[in-house]
Amino acid sequence: MVLAGRERELGELDEVFESAMLGRGGVVVISGPVGSGRTVLLHEFGRLAGQAGARVLHAECSPAERHLAGGVVGQFLGAMGRPGSRGWPDLLEMAREVPTVLAIDDVDWADDTSLEVLLSVVRRSRTARLLVAMTTSPDRRPFSPVPAAEELLHRPYNRRVEVAPLSPATVRDLIAERMGRRLADRLAEDAHRLTGGSPLLVTAIMKDLADRGEAGAAFGDAVAACVHRCEATVIRVAEAIAVLGAHASTDLVSELASVGDHQAERVTRRLERAGVLAGGRFAHEAGRRAVIDRMSATRRAQTHRLAARLLHLAGHPVTDVAACLLTAGWSAANWAARVLVTAGRQHLHDGAPVAAVRCFELALASGSADAERMIRKALSAQAEGRAASADAGLPLSELLDDRLPEPLAADMCRRLSRRGRPAATAGAPRQGRPGTPYQGCGQTPATARGQVERSTRSTDPEHADGLTAAERRTVTVNGQAPPAGKRSGAGARESDLRRRAALLSEAERRVAVRAAQGRTNREIAEELYITRSTVEQHLTRIYRKLQVRTREDLGRLAAALPFAEDDIVPC
């Protein structure tokens, strides 16, 4: 499948092979961007040459072995059982015995000693039945500073075979072969646009299209593989573009990747030719996320932290800056805490309470008194401005999810009470104790929390099925649960479990699912990129909300909980 549409390239290679077998040896250079199928084409050519009676010897080059003197030539001689090479005379002697093809993949990474030997062989191969076939990237300059590298690739007698991207028609034919002509006509254009005609990416996206109807994990893995086949500079630029997303301008990318503007532009064009990028951006979110996921936890945090600073200085939206800060888990500077609070207020205004709470949590972690004061003001404005609307209770109850300091939750209780919500405390005796966060609130902290959560859920269709109409009317000021007379048996227990599970935040759900599956705290922390201390804090709240005591109890409840692994949003 990968060789579909490569008839022209195979024909050119066959011509060079026939000439070499007649005693006119030479060099053929297979050139193409990463992921273009150069390696597959080289191995297919080697297979056909072997069938025609030639001895085919393969060698692979890599950055890790570039400093291994004679490593490439050693692979050839080792395959022949001739260790202790005499250098190029041994290779020429092989060609006198039988027509020989030396196939070298990624010759750009060959060691200096092997390059010198190969050049000596090539200089003396014009009358030998010897063909040297090499793959190289036109965007990658020879890594070796020795003159042999440049001369080997650009001798006047070399035959160069350019591997072009697959055409839209070829992509359509490949999809039709696997999924039928009707789907091919509908999907081929988008598939070609997302892959740039790269055979590696086309193969991956076809798997995703067959499995789920859109680009997904296979495509993302292929994009990340293309990036990580390149040198370190290319990887850094690709990671910078992935982290910056829609804001990936040349100046920001160059600063984030610590390269010059010219180099950032050159690498971007190279990744575009490989089909990884389109218009300087990742063609699909799956590819962008896969590149970020391949970063180490430390590097991911550091890169997002610097990206947040750069975006802030460039005046980009606070919500985008805050997204980088949240990924980095950092708010130590005053500017970062202010950005997070401002972004949280924006999320409240946009009706995204969970995102707002995440911003507020990280801002409070900075220890800034200004951050707490700004959050109080934001929550006050939210309560005063939206408490009278029919759906205002849901975002406010989300904010009371044991994730903000109790004084902030207490403020919201008081404001809801003044607006005459179903949980109103106007007629209740003042039970708040002096010196507690809920002083003057009318009830204890636990009662106040439960009261507001129950009252706000009762107006939400998602939670209304847990209470009867009579029970919703009997939610009292003291926060006691309504009688359970009309609910009994397994249905009542399941309903009660779902009610308790609904109290879990997104972060707690992610931890709960993994803990129920038997993962250790350390494994959960590594998977979600959080600390073990954070995992322990989440589990403490999970046990309290679900009314369980051990991880085994949580595992027994997992089957009945109204969430699944597929619902988890990655950190």
Coordinates of C-alpha atoms in Angstrom, one line a residue:
M1 CA 0.0 0.0 0.0
V2 CA 2.8 2.4 0.9
L3 CA 4.4 1.8 -2.6
A4 CA 1.1 2.8 -4.4
G5 CA 1.9 5.5 -6.9
R6 CA 5.6 4.8 -6.8
E7 CA 5.9 3.1 -10.2
R8 CA 7.9 6.0 -11.7
E9 CA 10.5 5.9 -8.9
L10 CA 10.9 2.1 -9.1
G11 CA 11.3 2.4 -12.9
E12 CA 14.2 4.9 -12.4
L13 CA 15.9 2.7 -9.9
D14 CA 15.5 -0.3 -12.2
E15 CA 17.3 1.6 -15.0
V16 CA 20.3 2.4 -12.7
F17 CA 20.4 -1.2 -11.6
E18 CA 20.5 -2.6 -15.1
S19 CA 23.4 -0.2 -16.0
A20 CA 25.4 -1.2 -12.9
M21 CA 24.9 -4.9 -13.6
L22 CA 26.5 -4.3 -17.0
G23 CA 29.7 -3.1 -15.3
R24 CA 28.9 0.6 -15.2
G25 CA 28.7 1.0 -11.4
G26 CA 27.4 4.2 -9.8
V27 CA 25.4 5.9 -7.1
V28 CA 21.7 6.5 -6.8
V29 CA 20.4 8.9 -4.2
I30 CA 16.8 8.6 -3.1
S31 CA 15.7 11.9 -1.8
G32 CA 12.5 12.9 -0.1
P33 CA 11.1 14.5 3.1
V34 CA 10.6 12.5 6.3
G35 CA 7.6 10.2 6.1
S36 CA 7.7 10.1 2.3
G37 CA 8.4 6.4 2.0
R38 CA 12.1 6.6 1.1
T39 CA 13.1 3.7 3.4
V40 CA 10.2 1.5 2.1
L41 CA 11.2 2.3 -1.5
L42 CA 14.9 1.4 -0.8
H43 CA 14.0 -1.9 0.7
E44 CA 11.6 -2.7 -2.2
F45 CA 14.4 -1.9 -4.6
G46 CA 16.7 -4.2 -2.7
R47 CA 14.2 -7.0 -2.8
L48 CA 13.8 -6.7 -6.6
A49 CA 17.6 -6.5 -7.0
G50 CA 18.0 -9.7 -5.0
Q51 CA 15.5 -11.5 -7.1
A52 CA 17.5 -10.4 -10.2
G53 CA 20.6 -12.2 -8.8
A54 CA 22.4 -9.4 -7.0
R55 CA 23.9 -9.5 -3.6
V56 CA 22.2 -6.9 -1.5
L57 CA 23.7 -5.6 1.7
H58 CA 21.8 -3.2 4.0
A59 CA 23.1 -0.6 6.5
E60 CA 21.1 1.8 8.6
C61 CA 22.5 5.1 10.0
S62 CA 21.3 6.9 13.1
P63 CA 22.3 10.0 15.1
A64 CA 23.1 7.7 18.1
E65 CA 25.7 5.8 16.1
R66 CA 27.2 8.7 14.1
H67 CA 30.3 8.7 16.3
L68 CA 30.9 5.0 15.9
A69 CA 33.9 4.9 13.6
G70 CA 33.4 2.6 10.6
G71 CA 29.9 1.6 11.8
V72 CA 28.2 1.7 8.4
V73 CA 31.0 -0.2 6.5
G74 CA 31.2 -2.6 9.5
Q75 CA 27.5 -3.5 8.9
F76 CA 28.3 -4.5 5.3
L77 CA 31.4 -6.5 6.1
G78 CA 29.9 -8.1 9.1
A79 CA 27.0 -9.3 7.0
M80 CA 29.5 -11.0 4.7
G81 CA 31.4 -12.6 7.6
R82 CA 34.5 -10.4 7.0
P83 CA 35.2 -8.7 10.3
G84 CA 38.4 -6.6 10.5
S85 CA 37.8 -4.6 7.3
R86 CA 40.6 -3.6 5.0
G87 CA 38.3 -0.7 3.9
W88 CA 37.3 -0.1 0.4
P89 CA 39.3 -2.9 -1.2
D90 CA 37.1 -5.5 0.5
L91 CA 34.0 -3.8 -0.9
L92 CA 35.3 -3.7 -4.4
E93 CA 36.4 -7.3 -4.2
M94 CA 32.8 -8.3 -3.4
A95 CA 31.6 -6.7 -6.6
R96 CA 34.1 -8.8 -8.7
E97 CA 32.6 -12.0 -7.3
V98 CA 28.9 -11.1 -7.8
P99 CA 26.9 -8.0 -8.7
T100 CA 26.5 -6.1 -5.4
V101 CA 24.1 -3.4 -4.1
L102 CA 25.0 -1.4 -1.0
A103 CA 21.8 0.0 0.4
I104 CA 22.3 2.8 3.0
D105 CA 19.3 4.3 4.8
D106 CA 19.6 7.9 6.1
V107 CA 23.2 8.4 4.9
D108 CA 23.1 11.9 6.4
W109 CA 23.9 10.3 9.8
A110 CA 26.8 8.1 8.6
D111 CA 30.0 8.3 10.6
D112 CA 33.0 10.1 9.1
T113 CA 35.2 7.0 8.7
S114 CA 32.5 5.2 6.7
L115 CA 31.9 8.2 4.5
E116 CA 35.6 8.3 3.6
V117 CA 35.5 4.6 2.8
L118 CA 32.3 4.8 0.7
L119 CA 33.7 7.8 -1.2
S120 CA 36.8 5.7 -2.1
V121 CA 34.5 2.9 -3.3
V122 CA 32.4 5.2 -5.4
R123 CA 35.4 6.8 -7.0
R124 CA 36.6 3.3 -8.2
S125 CA 33.2 1.8 -9.1
R126 CA 32.8 3.1 -12.6
T127 CA 33.9 -0.2 -14.1
A128 CA 32.6 -2.5 -11.3
R129 CA 29.3 -4.2 -11.0
L130 CA 28.5 -2.2 -7.8
L131 CA 25.7 0.1 -7.1
V132 CA 25.5 2.3 -4.0
A133 CA 21.9 3.2 -3.2
M134 CA 21.4 5.8 -0.4
T135 CA 18.4 7.7 1.1
T136 CA 18.7 11.3 2.2
S137 CA 16.5 14.2 3.2
P138 CA 16.8 17.3 1.0
D139 CA 16.1 19.5 4.0
R140 CA 18.7 18.0 6.2
R141 CA 22.2 19.3 5.7
P142 CA 25.0 16.6 6.0
F143 CA 25.6 16.2 9.6
S144 CA 29.3 15.5 9.1
P145 CA 31.7 18.4 8.5
V146 CA 34.1 16.3 6.4
P147 CA 34.2 17.0 2.7
A148 CA 33.4 13.4 1.9
A149 CA 29.8 13.9 2.9
E150 CA 29.0 16.6 0.4
E151 CA 31.0 15.0 -2.4
L152 CA 29.3 11.6 -1.9
L153 CA 25.8 13.0 -2.2
H154 CA 26.6 15.4 -5.1
R155 CA 29.0 13.7 -7.5
P156 CA 28.2 14.6 -11.1
Y157 CA 27.6 10.9 -12.1
N158 CA 25.0 10.3 -9.3
R159 CA 21.5 9.5 -10.3
R160 CA 19.0 11.3 -8.1
V161 CA 15.4 9.9 -7.6
E162 CA 13.0 12.4 -6.0
V163 CA 10.2 10.9 -4.0
A164 CA 7.2 13.1 -4.5
P165 CA 4.1 13.3 -2.2
L166 CA 1.1 11.1 -3.2
S167 CA -1.3 12.8 -5.5
P168 CA -5.0 13.4 -4.5
A169 CA -6.0 10.7 -7.1
T170 CA -3.6 8.2 -5.5
V171 CA -5.0 8.9 -2.0
R172 CA -8.5 8.5 -3.4
D173 CA -7.6 5.1 -4.9
L174 CA -6.0 3.9 -1.7
I175 CA -9.1 4.8 0.4
A176 CA -11.4 3.3 -2.2
E177 CA -9.4 0.0 -2.1
R178 CA -9.9 -0.2 1.7
M179 CA -13.3 1.5 2.3
G180 CA -15.1 1.7 -1.1
R181 CA -15.4 4.3 -3.8
R182 CA -18.3 6.2 -2.2
L183 CA -16.4 6.9 1.0
A184 CA -13.3 7.6 -0.9
D185 CA -15.0 10.4 -3.0
R186 CA -16.2 12.0 0.3
L187 CA -13.0 11.6 2.4
A188 CA -10.1 11.8 -0.1
E189 CA -9.9 15.6 -0.3
D190 CA -9.7 16.1 3.5
A191 CA -7.3 13.1 3.9
H192 CA -4.9 14.6 1.3
R193 CA -5.2 18.1 2.9
L194 CA -4.4 16.7 6.4
T195 CA -1.5 14.5 5.3
G196 CA 0.1 16.5 2.5
G197 CA 0.3 13.3 0.5
S198 CA 2.8 11.7 3.0
P199 CA 2.5 7.9 2.6
L200 CA 3.1 7.4 6.3
L201 CA 0.4 9.9 7.3
V202 CA -2.0 8.6 4.7
T203 CA -1.7 5.0 6.0
A204 CA -2.3 6.2 9.5
I205 CA -5.3 8.4 8.7
M206 CA -6.9 5.5 6.7
K207 CA -6.7 3.4 9.8
D208 CA -8.5 6.1 11.8
L209 CA -11.1 6.6 9.1
A210 CA -11.9 2.9 9.1
D211 CA -12.0 2.7 12.9
R212 CA -13.7 5.9 13.9
G213 CA -14.5 8.0 10.8
E214 CA -12.0 10.8 11.6
A215 CA -8.4 11.5 12.4
G216 CA -7.4 10.1 15.8
A217 CA -4.7 8.3 17.7
A218 CA -3.1 6.5 14.8
F219 CA -2.7 9.8 12.8
G220 CA -1.4 11.6 15.9
D221 CA 1.2 8.9 16.6
A222 CA 2.3 9.1 12.9
V223 CA 2.7 12.9 13.1
A224 CA 4.8 12.6 16.3
A225 CA 6.9 9.8 14.7
C226 CA 7.7 12.1 11.8
V227 CA 8.8 14.9 14.1
H228 CA 11.0 12.6 16.2
R229 CA 12.8 11.2 13.3
C230 CA 14.3 14.6 12.8
E231 CA 17.2 16.3 14.6
A232 CA 16.8 18.1 18.0
T233 CA 16.3 21.6 16.4
V234 CA 13.3 20.4 14.3
I235 CA 11.8 18.7 17.4
R236 CA 12.0 21.9 19.4
V237 CA 10.4 24.0 16.7
A238 CA 7.6 21.5 16.3
E239 CA 7.0 21.4 20.0
A240 CA 6.9 25.2 20.1
I241 CA 4.3 25.3 17.3
A242 CA 2.3 22.7 19.1
V243 CA 2.3 24.6 22.4
L244 CA 1.5 28.0 20.8
G245 CA -1.3 26.6 18.7
A246 CA -3.1 29.3 16.8
H247 CA -0.6 31.9 18.0
A248 CA 2.4 30.3 16.4
S249 CA 4.0 33.2 14.7
T250 CA 7.6 33.1 13.5
D251 CA 8.9 35.4 16.2
L252 CA 7.1 33.6 19.1
V253 CA 8.2 30.2 17.7
S254 CA 11.8 31.2 17.3
E255 CA 11.9 32.6 20.9
L256 CA 10.2 29.6 22.4
A257 CA 12.4 27.1 20.6
S258 CA 15.6 29.2 21.1
V259 CA 16.4 29.4 17.4
G260 CA 16.8 32.2 15.0
D261 CA 13.9 33.5 12.9
H262 CA 15.5 32.2 9.7
Q263 CA 16.0 28.8 11.1
A264 CA 12.4 28.7 12.5
E265 CA 11.1 29.5 9.0
R266 CA 13.3 26.9 7.3
V267 CA 12.2 24.2 9.8
T268 CA 8.5 25.2 9.4
R269 CA 8.8 24.8 5.6
R270 CA 10.5 21.5 6.0
L271 CA 7.6 20.2 8.3
E272 CA 5.1 21.5 5.7
R273 CA 6.8 19.5 3.0
A274 CA 6.6 16.4 5.2
G275 CA 2.8 16.9 5.6
V276 CA 3.1 17.5 9.4
L277 CA 2.2 21.2 9.1
A278 CA -0.1 23.2 6.8
G279 CA 0.2 26.9 6.7
G280 CA 2.6 26.9 9.7
R281 CA 0.1 25.1 11.9
F282 CA -0.6 21.5 12.7
A283 CA -3.2 20.3 10.2
H284 CA -5.2 18.5 12.9
E285 CA -5.5 18.7 16.6
A286 CA -4.7 15.0 17.0
G287 CA -1.2 15.7 15.6
R288 CA -0.6 18.7 17.8
R289 CA -1.7 16.9 21.0
A290 CA 0.5 13.9 20.1
V291 CA 3.6 16.1 19.8
I292 CA 2.8 17.7 23.2
D293 CA 2.2 14.3 24.8
R294 CA 5.6 13.1 23.7
M295 CA 7.3 15.8 25.7
S296 CA 8.6 14.9 29.1
A297 CA 6.6 16.2 32.0
T298 CA 9.3 18.6 33.0
R299 CA 9.9 20.0 29.5
R300 CA 6.1 20.3 28.9
A301 CA 5.7 22.4 32.1
Q302 CA 8.7 24.6 31.3
T303 CA 7.7 25.2 27.7
H304 CA 4.1 26.1 28.6
R305 CA 5.3 28.4 31.3
L306 CA 7.6 30.3 28.9
A307 CA 4.8 30.3 26.3
A308 CA 2.4 31.8 28.8
R309 CA 4.9 34.6 29.4
L310 CA 5.5 35.2 25.7
L311 CA 1.7 35.3 24.9
H312 CA 1.1 37.6 27.9
L313 CA 3.8 40.1 26.7
A314 CA 2.4 39.9 23.2
G315 CA -1.1 40.8 24.4
H316 CA -2.9 37.6 23.5
P317 CA -6.3 36.7 25.2
V318 CA -6.0 35.9 28.9
T319 CA -7.8 32.6 28.5
D320 CA -5.1 31.4 26.1
V321 CA -2.4 32.6 28.5
A322 CA -4.2 30.9 31.4
A323 CA -4.4 27.6 29.5
C324 CA -0.6 27.5 29.2
L325 CA -0.3 28.4 32.9
L326 CA -2.7 25.6 33.9
T327 CA -0.7 23.0 31.8
A328 CA 2.5 24.3 33.5
G329 CA 0.9 24.2 36.9
W330 CA 2.6 27.5 37.7
S331 CA 1.4 30.8 39.2
A332 CA 4.3 32.0 41.3
A333 CA 4.6 35.5 39.6
N334 CA 2.1 38.3 40.3
W335 CA 1.3 38.7 36.6
A336 CA 0.5 35.0 36.4
A337 CA -1.9 35.1 39.3
R338 CA -3.7 38.2 37.9
V339 CA -4.0 36.5 34.5
L340 CA -5.5 33.4 36.0
V341 CA -8.1 35.4 38.0
T342 CA -9.0 37.5 35.0
A343 CA -9.4 34.4 32.9
G344 CA -11.5 32.8 35.6
R345 CA -13.8 35.8 35.5
Q346 CA -14.1 35.5 31.7
H347 CA -14.9 31.8 32.1
L348 CA -17.7 32.6 34.6
H349 CA -19.1 35.2 32.2
D350 CA -19.0 32.6 29.4
G351 CA -20.8 29.9 31.5
A352 CA -17.7 27.7 32.0
P353 CA -17.6 27.3 35.8
V354 CA -15.2 24.3 35.8
A355 CA -12.6 26.2 33.8
A356 CA -13.1 29.2 36.1
V357 CA -12.5 27.1 39.2
R358 CA -9.3 25.6 37.8
C359 CA -8.0 29.1 37.1
F360 CA -8.9 30.3 40.6
E361 CA -7.3 27.2 42.2
L362 CA -4.0 27.8 40.6
A363 CA -4.1 31.5 41.3
L364 CA -4.7 30.8 45.0
A365 CA -1.7 28.4 45.0
S366 CA 0.5 31.4 44.4
G367 CA -0.3 32.6 48.0
S368 CA -1.1 36.1 46.8
A369 CA -3.5 38.0 48.9
D370 CA -4.4 40.1 45.9
A371 CA -5.5 36.9 44.1
E372 CA -7.9 36.0 46.9
R373 CA -9.3 39.5 46.9
M374 CA -9.9 39.4 43.2
I375 CA -11.5 36.0 43.3
R376 CA -13.9 37.2 46.0
K377 CA -14.9 40.1 43.8
A378 CA -15.4 37.8 40.7
L379 CA -17.6 35.4 42.7
S380 CA -19.6 38.3 44.1
A381 CA -20.2 39.7 40.7
Q382 CA -21.3 36.2 39.5
A383 CA -23.7 35.7 42.4
E384 CA -25.2 39.2 42.1
G385 CA -25.5 39.2 38.3
R386 CA -26.8 35.7 37.7
A387 CA -28.5 34.3 40.8
A388 CA -31.9 35.4 39.6
S389 CA -31.7 33.4 36.3
A390 CA -33.2 29.9 36.1
D391 CA -29.9 28.1 35.4
A392 CA -27.6 30.2 37.6
G393 CA -27.5 27.6 40.3
L394 CA -25.5 25.0 38.3
P395 CA -22.3 27.1 37.8
L396 CA -22.5 28.3 41.4
S397 CA -22.8 24.8 42.8
E398 CA -19.8 23.8 40.7
L399 CA -17.8 26.5 42.4
L400 CA -18.7 25.0 45.8
D401 CA -16.9 21.7 45.0
D402 CA -14.5 21.7 47.9
R403 CA -11.9 23.2 45.7
L404 CA -12.0 26.8 46.9
P405 CA -11.3 28.0 50.4
E406 CA -14.4 27.9 52.6
P407 CA -14.6 31.7 53.1
L408 CA -15.3 32.1 49.4
A409 CA -18.0 29.4 49.4
A410 CA -19.5 31.1 52.4
D411 CA -19.7 34.4 50.6
M412 CA -21.6 32.7 47.8
C413 CA -24.0 31.1 50.3
R414 CA -24.9 34.5 51.7
R415 CA -25.4 36.1 48.3
L416 CA -27.6 33.2 47.2
S417 CA -29.6 33.6 50.4
R418 CA -30.2 37.2 49.8
R419 CA -31.5 36.6 46.3
G420 CA -34.2 34.2 47.5
R421 CA -32.9 31.0 46.1
P422 CA -34.7 27.7 47.1
A423 CA -31.9 27.3 49.7
A424 CA -32.6 30.7 51.2
T425 CA -31.5 31.1 54.8
A426 CA -33.4 34.3 55.6
G427 CA -35.7 32.6 58.1
A428 CA -33.1 30.3 59.7
P429 CA -31.6 30.9 63.1
R430 CA -27.9 32.0 62.9
Q431 CA -25.9 29.0 63.8
G432 CA -22.5 30.1 62.5
R433 CA -19.9 30.1 65.2
P434 CA -17.6 33.1 65.8
G435 CA -14.3 32.6 64.1
T436 CA -15.5 30.1 61.6
P437 CA -15.6 30.8 57.8
Y438 CA -19.4 30.5 58.0
Q439 CA -19.9 33.0 60.8
G440 CA -23.3 34.5 60.3
C441 CA -24.1 32.3 57.4
G442 CA -27.0 30.7 59.2
Q443 CA -25.7 27.1 59.2
T444 CA -22.5 25.0 59.6
P445 CA -20.1 24.8 56.6
A446 CA -21.1 21.2 55.7
T447 CA -24.8 22.1 56.0
A448 CA -24.5 25.2 53.9
R449 CA -22.6 23.4 51.2
G450 CA -25.0 20.5 51.0
Q451 CA -27.9 22.9 51.0
V452 CA -26.8 25.0 48.1
E453 CA -25.7 21.9 46.1
R454 CA -29.0 20.2 46.5
S455 CA -31.0 23.2 45.7
T456 CA -29.1 24.1 42.6
R457 CA -29.2 20.5 41.4
S458 CA -32.9 20.3 41.8
T459 CA -33.3 22.9 39.0
D460 CA -31.0 21.0 36.7
P461 CA -32.7 18.4 34.4
E462 CA -29.6 16.1 34.7
H463 CA -30.2 15.7 38.4
A464 CA -33.9 16.2 38.7
D465 CA -34.6 12.5 38.3
G466 CA -33.0 11.8 41.7
L467 CA -35.8 13.6 43.6
T468 CA -39.5 13.4 43.3
A469 CA -41.5 16.7 43.0
A470 CA -42.6 16.4 46.6
E471 CA -39.1 15.8 47.8
R472 CA -37.8 18.9 45.9
R473 CA -40.5 21.0 47.6
T474 CA -39.4 19.7 51.0
V475 CA -35.7 20.8 50.8
T476 CA -35.6 22.6 54.1
V477 CA -33.6 25.5 55.4
N478 CA -31.6 23.3 57.7
G479 CA -30.1 21.4 54.8
Q480 CA -31.4 17.9 55.9
A481 CA -31.9 15.4 53.1
P482 CA -35.6 14.9 52.1
P483 CA -37.3 11.7 53.2
A484 CA -36.7 8.7 51.1
G485 CA -40.1 7.2 51.4
K486 CA -40.8 7.1 47.7
R487 CA -37.4 5.7 46.8
S488 CA -36.4 2.2 47.9
G489 CA -34.5 -0.9 46.8
A490 CA -31.8 -1.0 44.1
G491 CA -33.2 2.0 42.2
A492 CA -32.9 4.2 45.3
R493 CA -29.3 3.0 46.0
E494 CA -28.3 3.6 42.4
S495 CA -30.0 7.0 42.3
D496 CA -28.2 7.9 45.5
L497 CA -24.9 6.7 44.2
R498 CA -25.3 8.8 41.0
R499 CA -26.2 11.8 43.1
R500 CA -23.0 11.4 45.1
A501 CA -20.9 10.8 42.0
A502 CA -22.2 14.0 40.5
L503 CA -20.4 15.9 43.2
L504 CA -17.0 14.8 41.9
S505 CA -15.1 17.4 39.9
E506 CA -13.4 16.7 36.6
A507 CA -10.1 16.2 38.3
E508 CA -11.6 13.9 40.9
R509 CA -13.3 11.8 38.3
R510 CA -10.0 11.3 36.5
V511 CA -8.4 10.1 39.7
A512 CA -11.4 8.0 40.8
V513 CA -11.5 6.1 37.5
R514 CA -7.9 5.2 37.7
A515 CA -7.9 4.4 41.4
A516 CA -10.9 2.1 40.8
Q517 CA -8.9 0.3 38.1
G518 CA -6.2 -0.5 40.7
R519 CA -3.5 2.1 39.7
T520 CA -1.2 3.3 42.5
N521 CA -1.0 6.9 43.5
R522 CA 2.4 7.2 41.7
E523 CA 1.0 5.7 38.5
I524 CA -2.0 8.1 38.6
A525 CA 0.3 11.1 39.3
E526 CA 2.5 10.2 36.3
E527 CA -0.4 9.6 34.0
L528 CA -2.2 12.9 34.8
Y529 CA 1.0 14.9 35.3
I530 CA 0.2 15.9 38.8
T531 CA 2.0 15.3 42.2
R532 CA 1.3 12.3 44.4
S533 CA 0.2 14.8 47.1
T534 CA -2.5 16.1 44.8
V535 CA -3.6 12.6 44.1
E536 CA -3.9 11.9 47.8
Q537 CA -5.9 15.1 48.3
H538 CA -8.3 14.1 45.5
L539 CA -8.8 10.7 47.0
T540 CA -9.6 12.1 50.4
R541 CA -12.4 14.2 48.8
I542 CA -13.5 11.3 46.6
Y543 CA -13.9 8.9 49.6
R544 CA -15.9 11.6 51.5
K545 CA -18.2 12.4 48.6
L546 CA -18.8 8.7 47.7
Q547 CA -19.0 7.7 51.3
V548 CA -16.3 4.9 51.0
R549 CA -13.2 4.2 53.0
T550 CA -10.8 2.2 50.9
R551 CA -9.7 1.9 47.3
E552 CA -11.3 -1.6 47.2
D553 CA -14.7 0.0 48.1
L554 CA -14.2 2.4 45.3
G555 CA -13.4 -0.5 42.9
R556 CA -16.7 -2.2 43.9
L557 CA -18.7 0.9 43.2
A558 CA -17.0 1.7 39.9
A559 CA -19.3 -0.4 37.7
A560 CA -22.3 1.6 38.9
L561 CA -20.7 5.1 38.7
P562 CA -22.1 7.3 35.9
F563 CA -18.8 7.9 34.2
A564 CA -16.3 5.9 32.1
E565 CA -12.7 6.1 31.0
D566 CA -13.7 7.5 27.6
D567 CA -15.3 10.5 29.4
I568 CA -12.0 11.5 31.0
V569 CA -10.5 14.7 29.7
P570 CA -6.6 14.6 29.5
C571 CA -4.8 17.0 31.8

